[in-house]
């Protein structure tokens, strides 16, 4: 399936709520790099895109091959990496609609920094999650993504101005008739009108993705530590057992 909707909204602009809204409107498969639910194959693929700066060399045909051949079930995407490569994806899919999602820049950057503290792990955190294949893979994906952000957005030095620079980039690169400038507080009406969907009778979904991601990261660290404790306990038990065997053997030899 071709990409139908591109949410050009940086993390912490309400992307989880928008993903839930799109799914409710019938866009069944929406790509979102949530560490607790993201497909490991998708994580690995985007890691390569960031690490190699494929946006500099890939043609529109390359981008279409990336989605149509490797991930044909997805029809939309929110958050990074979709937001980071929104211009390239929009060029590859000229019929896709673009939702330029924004938030007050100052509040946004404060929220982003709080989130980054939890998903950009220290060495100790990295050691904790090492036994967890999927979550460790997400951590490995975050390394080139953060380096890409530093190179392209001047993150974190750009501060709150990163938001306005991003908005200007999208507006100057994609035709205005393809873009809905949107914030989640606007709710269903402008979103449904733009996407030609009937307004649902249910309330617009609200999700504190920063809080949920923080809890996810904490839970994964606990799981990793539990595995480490189990391993170390087995090693200690084995070492103790071997020590006892050696001690008994020595006493038998001396008796």
GROMACS .gro file of C-alpha atoms in nm:
model
  255
    1UNK     CA    1   0.000   0.000   0.000
    2UNK     CA    2   0.124   0.354  -0.067
    3UNK     CA    3   0.180   0.597   0.218
    4UNK     CA    4  -0.137   0.805   0.257
    5UNK     CA    5  -0.065   1.025   0.560
    6UNK     CA    6   0.261   1.177   0.682
    7UNK     CA    7   0.252   1.333   1.027
    8UNK     CA    8   0.531   1.589   1.022
    9UNK     CA    9   0.539   1.638   1.396
   10UNK     CA   10   0.847   1.612   1.614
   11UNK     CA   11   0.834   1.398   1.931
   12UNK     CA   12   0.635   1.555   2.216
   13UNK     CA   13   0.384   1.730   1.991
   14UNK     CA   14   0.109   1.479   2.068
   15UNK     CA   15   0.210   1.215   1.818
   16UNK     CA   16   0.073   0.921   2.016
   17UNK     CA   17  -0.270   1.082   2.032
   18UNK     CA   18  -0.255   1.151   1.659
   19UNK     CA   19  -0.154   0.792   1.585
   20UNK     CA   20  -0.451   0.666   1.787
   21UNK     CA   21  -0.678   0.911   1.604
   22UNK     CA   22  -0.555   0.797   1.262
   23UNK     CA   23  -0.612   0.434   1.355
   24UNK     CA   24  -0.963   0.519   1.470
   25UNK     CA   25  -1.027   0.692   1.136
   26UNK     CA   26  -0.939   0.376   0.947
   27UNK     CA   27  -0.568   0.413   0.879
   28UNK     CA   28  -0.510   0.070   1.023
   29UNK     CA   29  -0.131   0.042   1.020
   30UNK     CA   30   0.052   0.355   1.143
   31UNK     CA   31   0.429   0.346   1.190
   32UNK     CA   32   0.534   0.477   1.531
   33UNK     CA   33   0.869   0.404   1.690
   34UNK     CA   34   0.743   0.345   2.041
   35UNK     CA   35   1.012   0.135   2.214
   36UNK     CA   36   0.755  -0.098   2.367
   37UNK     CA   37   0.568  -0.178   2.046
   38UNK     CA   38   0.795  -0.104   1.748
   39UNK     CA   39   0.877  -0.393   1.515
   40UNK     CA   40   1.246  -0.494   1.554
   41UNK     CA   41   1.278  -0.511   1.172
   42UNK     CA   42   1.150  -0.154   1.144
   43UNK     CA   43   1.392  -0.040   1.415
   44UNK     CA   44   1.688  -0.199   1.237
   45UNK     CA   45   1.588  -0.052   0.901
   46UNK     CA   46   1.558   0.304   1.030
   47UNK     CA   47   1.883   0.270   1.219
   48UNK     CA   48   2.055   0.220   0.885
   49UNK     CA   49   1.877   0.520   0.733
   50UNK     CA   50   1.996   0.749   1.012
   51UNK     CA   51   2.348   0.606   1.030
   52UNK     CA   52   2.408   0.638   0.656
   53UNK     CA   53   2.217   0.964   0.593
   54UNK     CA   54   2.025   0.797   0.313
   55UNK     CA   55   1.819   1.115   0.270
   56UNK     CA   56   2.126   1.254   0.092
   57UNK     CA   57   2.151   0.976  -0.165
   58UNK     CA   58   1.814   0.801  -0.195
   59UNK     CA   59   1.581   0.889  -0.480
   60UNK     CA   60   1.203   0.887  -0.451
   61UNK     CA   61   1.212   0.541  -0.604
   62UNK     CA   62   1.443   0.425  -0.325
   63UNK     CA   63   1.203   0.557  -0.062
   64UNK     CA   64   0.908   0.387  -0.229
   65UNK     CA   65   1.102   0.061  -0.239
   66UNK     CA   66   1.181   0.102   0.131
   67UNK     CA   67   0.812   0.119   0.222
   68UNK     CA   68   0.635  -0.074  -0.056
   69UNK     CA   69   0.869  -0.373  -0.054
   70UNK     CA   70   0.984  -0.393   0.307
   71UNK     CA   71   0.687  -0.251   0.499
   72UNK     CA   72   0.387  -0.260   0.263
   73UNK     CA   73   0.132  -0.285   0.543
   74UNK     CA   74   0.195   0.071   0.667
   75UNK     CA   75  -0.020   0.352   0.527
   76UNK     CA   76   0.083   0.634   0.762
   77UNK     CA   77   0.350   0.734   1.011
   78UNK     CA   78   0.395   0.966   1.308
   79UNK     CA   79   0.684   1.098   1.519
   80UNK     CA   80   1.049   1.040   1.433
   81UNK     CA   81   1.166   0.902   1.194
   82UNK     CA   82   0.864   0.991   0.978
   83UNK     CA   83   0.887   1.352   1.090
   84UNK     CA   84   1.260   1.368   1.023
   85UNK     CA   85   1.224   1.246   0.665
   86UNK     CA   86   0.881   1.398   0.596
   87UNK     CA   87   1.004   1.599   0.297
   88UNK     CA   88   1.163   1.299   0.127
   89UNK     CA   89   0.862   1.074   0.195
   90UNK     CA   90   0.624   1.344   0.068
   91UNK     CA   91   0.824   1.369  -0.254
   92UNK     CA   92   0.813   0.992  -0.296
   93UNK     CA   93   0.436   0.984  -0.237
   94UNK     CA   94   0.295   1.299  -0.402
   95UNK     CA   95  -0.064   1.201  -0.317
   96UNK     CA   96   0.004   1.165   0.054
   97UNK     CA   97  -0.142   1.426   0.286
   98UNK     CA   98   0.090   1.597   0.534
   99UNK     CA   99  -0.012   1.693   0.888
  100UNK     CA  100   0.229   1.956   1.018
  101UNK     CA  101   0.189   1.911   1.391
  102UNK     CA  102   0.320   2.172   1.631
  103UNK     CA  103   0.322   2.287   1.992
  104UNK     CA  104   0.433   2.593   2.186
  105UNK     CA  105   0.812   2.583   2.126
  106UNK     CA  106   0.918   2.660   2.483
  107UNK     CA  107   0.687   2.405   2.645
  108UNK     CA  108   0.775   2.156   2.372
  109UNK     CA  109   1.150   2.173   2.428
  110UNK     CA  110   1.118   2.137   2.806
  111UNK     CA  111   0.901   1.830   2.752
  112UNK     CA  112   1.140   1.689   2.491
  113UNK     CA  113   1.439   1.720   2.723
  114UNK     CA  114   1.257   1.538   3.001
  115UNK     CA  115   1.176   1.258   2.759
  116UNK     CA  116   1.532   1.235   2.628
  117UNK     CA  117   1.663   1.178   2.979
  118UNK     CA  118   1.476   0.849   2.983
  119UNK     CA  119   1.542   0.718   2.632
  120UNK     CA  120   1.905   0.831   2.592
  121UNK     CA  121   2.059   0.583   2.830
  122UNK     CA  122   2.367   0.610   3.049
  123UNK     CA  123   2.628   0.333   3.045
  124UNK     CA  124   2.465   0.180   3.351
  125UNK     CA  125   2.123   0.184   3.184
  126UNK     CA  126   2.274   0.028   2.872
  127UNK     CA  127   2.421  -0.252   3.082
  128UNK     CA  128   2.084  -0.305   3.250
  129UNK     CA  129   1.896  -0.354   2.923
  130UNK     CA  130   2.166  -0.555   2.745
  131UNK     CA  131   1.988  -0.892   2.805
  132UNK     CA  132   1.669  -0.760   2.642
  133UNK     CA  133   1.715  -0.800   2.266
  134UNK     CA  134   1.426  -0.582   2.147
  135UNK     CA  135   1.483  -0.294   2.384
  136UNK     CA  136   1.860  -0.303   2.339
  137UNK     CA  137   1.796  -0.282   1.963
  138UNK     CA  138   1.591   0.033   2.022
  139UNK     CA  139   1.877   0.179   2.223
  140UNK     CA  140   2.115   0.102   1.937
  141UNK     CA  141   1.873   0.276   1.699
  142UNK     CA  142   1.870   0.587   1.919
  143UNK     CA  143   2.247   0.638   1.884
  144UNK     CA  144   2.252   0.725   1.510
  145UNK     CA  145   1.919   0.904   1.541
  146UNK     CA  146   2.058   1.136   1.807
  147UNK     CA  147   2.373   1.192   1.600
  148UNK     CA  148   2.150   1.275   1.301
  149UNK     CA  149   1.954   1.524   1.511
  150UNK     CA  150   2.275   1.690   1.623
  151UNK     CA  151   2.397   1.717   1.265
  152UNK     CA  152   2.072   1.826   1.097
  153UNK     CA  153   1.878   2.010   1.370
  154UNK     CA  154   2.172   2.127   1.583
  155UNK     CA  155   2.008   1.950   1.876
  156UNK     CA  156   2.017   2.031   2.165
  157UNK     CA  157   2.196   2.362   2.103
  158UNK     CA  158   1.911   2.498   1.890
  159UNK     CA  159   1.678   2.468   2.188
  160UNK     CA  160   1.319   2.578   2.133
  161UNK     CA  161   1.413   2.729   1.795
  162UNK     CA  162   1.438   2.375   1.658
  163UNK     CA  163   1.058   2.375   1.637
  164UNK     CA  164   1.028   2.693   1.428
  165UNK     CA  165   1.313   2.582   1.201
  166UNK     CA  166   1.140   2.251   1.144
  167UNK     CA  167   0.807   2.417   1.062
  168UNK     CA  168   0.977   2.651   0.814
  169UNK     CA  169   1.147   2.356   0.646
  170UNK     CA  170   0.821   2.169   0.594
  171UNK     CA  171   0.634   2.477   0.470
  172UNK     CA  172   0.907   2.568   0.223
  173UNK     CA  173   0.950   2.214   0.088
  174UNK     CA  174   0.593   2.085   0.051
  175UNK     CA  175   0.305   2.249  -0.135
  176UNK     CA  176   0.070   2.430   0.103
  177UNK     CA  177  -0.241   2.258  -0.036
  178UNK     CA  178  -0.102   1.926   0.087
  179UNK     CA  179  -0.048   2.049   0.443
  180UNK     CA  180  -0.274   2.072   0.747
  181UNK     CA  181  -0.118   2.285   1.020
  182UNK     CA  182  -0.244   2.115   1.332
  183UNK     CA  183  -0.217   2.078   1.707
  184UNK     CA  184  -0.388   1.801   1.903
  185UNK     CA  185  -0.597   2.054   2.096
  186UNK     CA  186  -0.781   2.119   1.767
  187UNK     CA  187  -0.941   1.776   1.800
  188UNK     CA  188  -1.137   1.587   1.537
  189UNK     CA  189  -1.290   1.857   1.317
  190UNK     CA  190  -0.993   1.991   1.115
  191UNK     CA  191  -0.829   1.649   1.103
  192UNK     CA  192  -1.138   1.473   0.967
  193UNK     CA  193  -1.211   1.750   0.718
  194UNK     CA  194  -0.854   1.734   0.587
  195UNK     CA  195  -0.855   1.354   0.561
  196UNK     CA  196  -1.213   1.337   0.430
  197UNK     CA  197  -1.333   1.123   0.718
  198UNK     CA  198  -1.650   1.135   0.924
  199UNK     CA  199  -1.604   1.279   1.274
  200UNK     CA  200  -1.626   0.995   1.529
  201UNK     CA  201  -1.879   1.015   1.809
  202UNK     CA  202  -1.611   0.929   2.063
  203UNK     CA  203  -1.381   1.183   2.224
  204UNK     CA  204  -1.049   1.261   2.060
  205UNK     CA  205  -0.783   1.029   2.209
  206UNK     CA  206  -0.555   1.182   2.468
  207UNK     CA  207  -0.236   1.011   2.571
  208UNK     CA  208   0.056   1.131   2.778
  209UNK     CA  209   0.321   0.955   2.570
  210UNK     CA  210   0.607   1.100   2.778
  211UNK     CA  211   0.467   0.946   3.095
  212UNK     CA  212   0.398   0.613   2.927
  213UNK     CA  213   0.744   0.603   2.767
  214UNK     CA  214   0.906   0.686   3.100
  215UNK     CA  215   0.723   0.394   3.260
  216UNK     CA  216   0.816   0.166   2.970
  217UNK     CA  217   1.185   0.251   3.009
  218UNK     CA  218   1.175   0.197   3.385
  219UNK     CA  219   0.999  -0.138   3.344
  220UNK     CA  220   1.250  -0.259   3.085
  221UNK     CA  221   1.540  -0.163   3.313
  222UNK     CA  222   1.379  -0.360   3.596
  223UNK     CA  223   1.333  -0.660   3.366
  224UNK     CA  224   1.695  -0.640   3.257
  225UNK     CA  225   1.819  -0.618   3.615
  226UNK     CA  226   1.604  -0.917   3.710
  227UNK     CA  227   1.767  -1.122   3.433
  228UNK     CA  228   2.114  -1.008   3.541
  229UNK     CA  229   2.039  -1.104   3.904
  230UNK     CA  230   1.921  -1.445   3.786
  231UNK     CA  231   2.237  -1.497   3.582
  232UNK     CA  232   2.465  -1.384   3.864
  233UNK     CA  233   2.281  -1.601   4.114
  234UNK     CA  234   2.327  -1.906   3.891
  235UNK     CA  235   2.694  -1.823   3.844
  236UNK     CA  236   2.742  -1.778   4.217
  237UNK     CA  237   2.558  -2.103   4.291
  238UNK     CA  238   2.766  -2.288   4.032
  239UNK     CA  239   3.088  -2.140   4.169
  240UNK     CA  240   2.989  -2.235   4.523
  241UNK     CA  241   2.904  -2.588   4.414
  242UNK     CA  242   3.238  -2.628   4.237
  243UNK     CA  243   3.420  -2.494   4.542
  244UNK     CA  244   3.249  -2.749   4.764
  245UNK     CA  245   3.334  -3.032   4.522
  246UNK     CA  246   3.699  -2.923   4.511
  247UNK     CA  247   3.712  -2.897   4.891
  248UNK     CA  248   3.561  -3.245   4.937
  249UNK     CA  249   3.799  -3.390   4.678
  250UNK     CA  250   4.100  -3.241   4.853
  251UNK     CA  251   3.992  -3.379   5.190
  252UNK     CA  252   3.949  -3.725   5.040
  253UNK     CA  253   4.296  -3.710   4.892
  254UNK     CA  254   4.444  -3.604   5.225
  255UNK     CA  255   4.259  -3.869   5.429
   0.00000   0.00000   0.00000
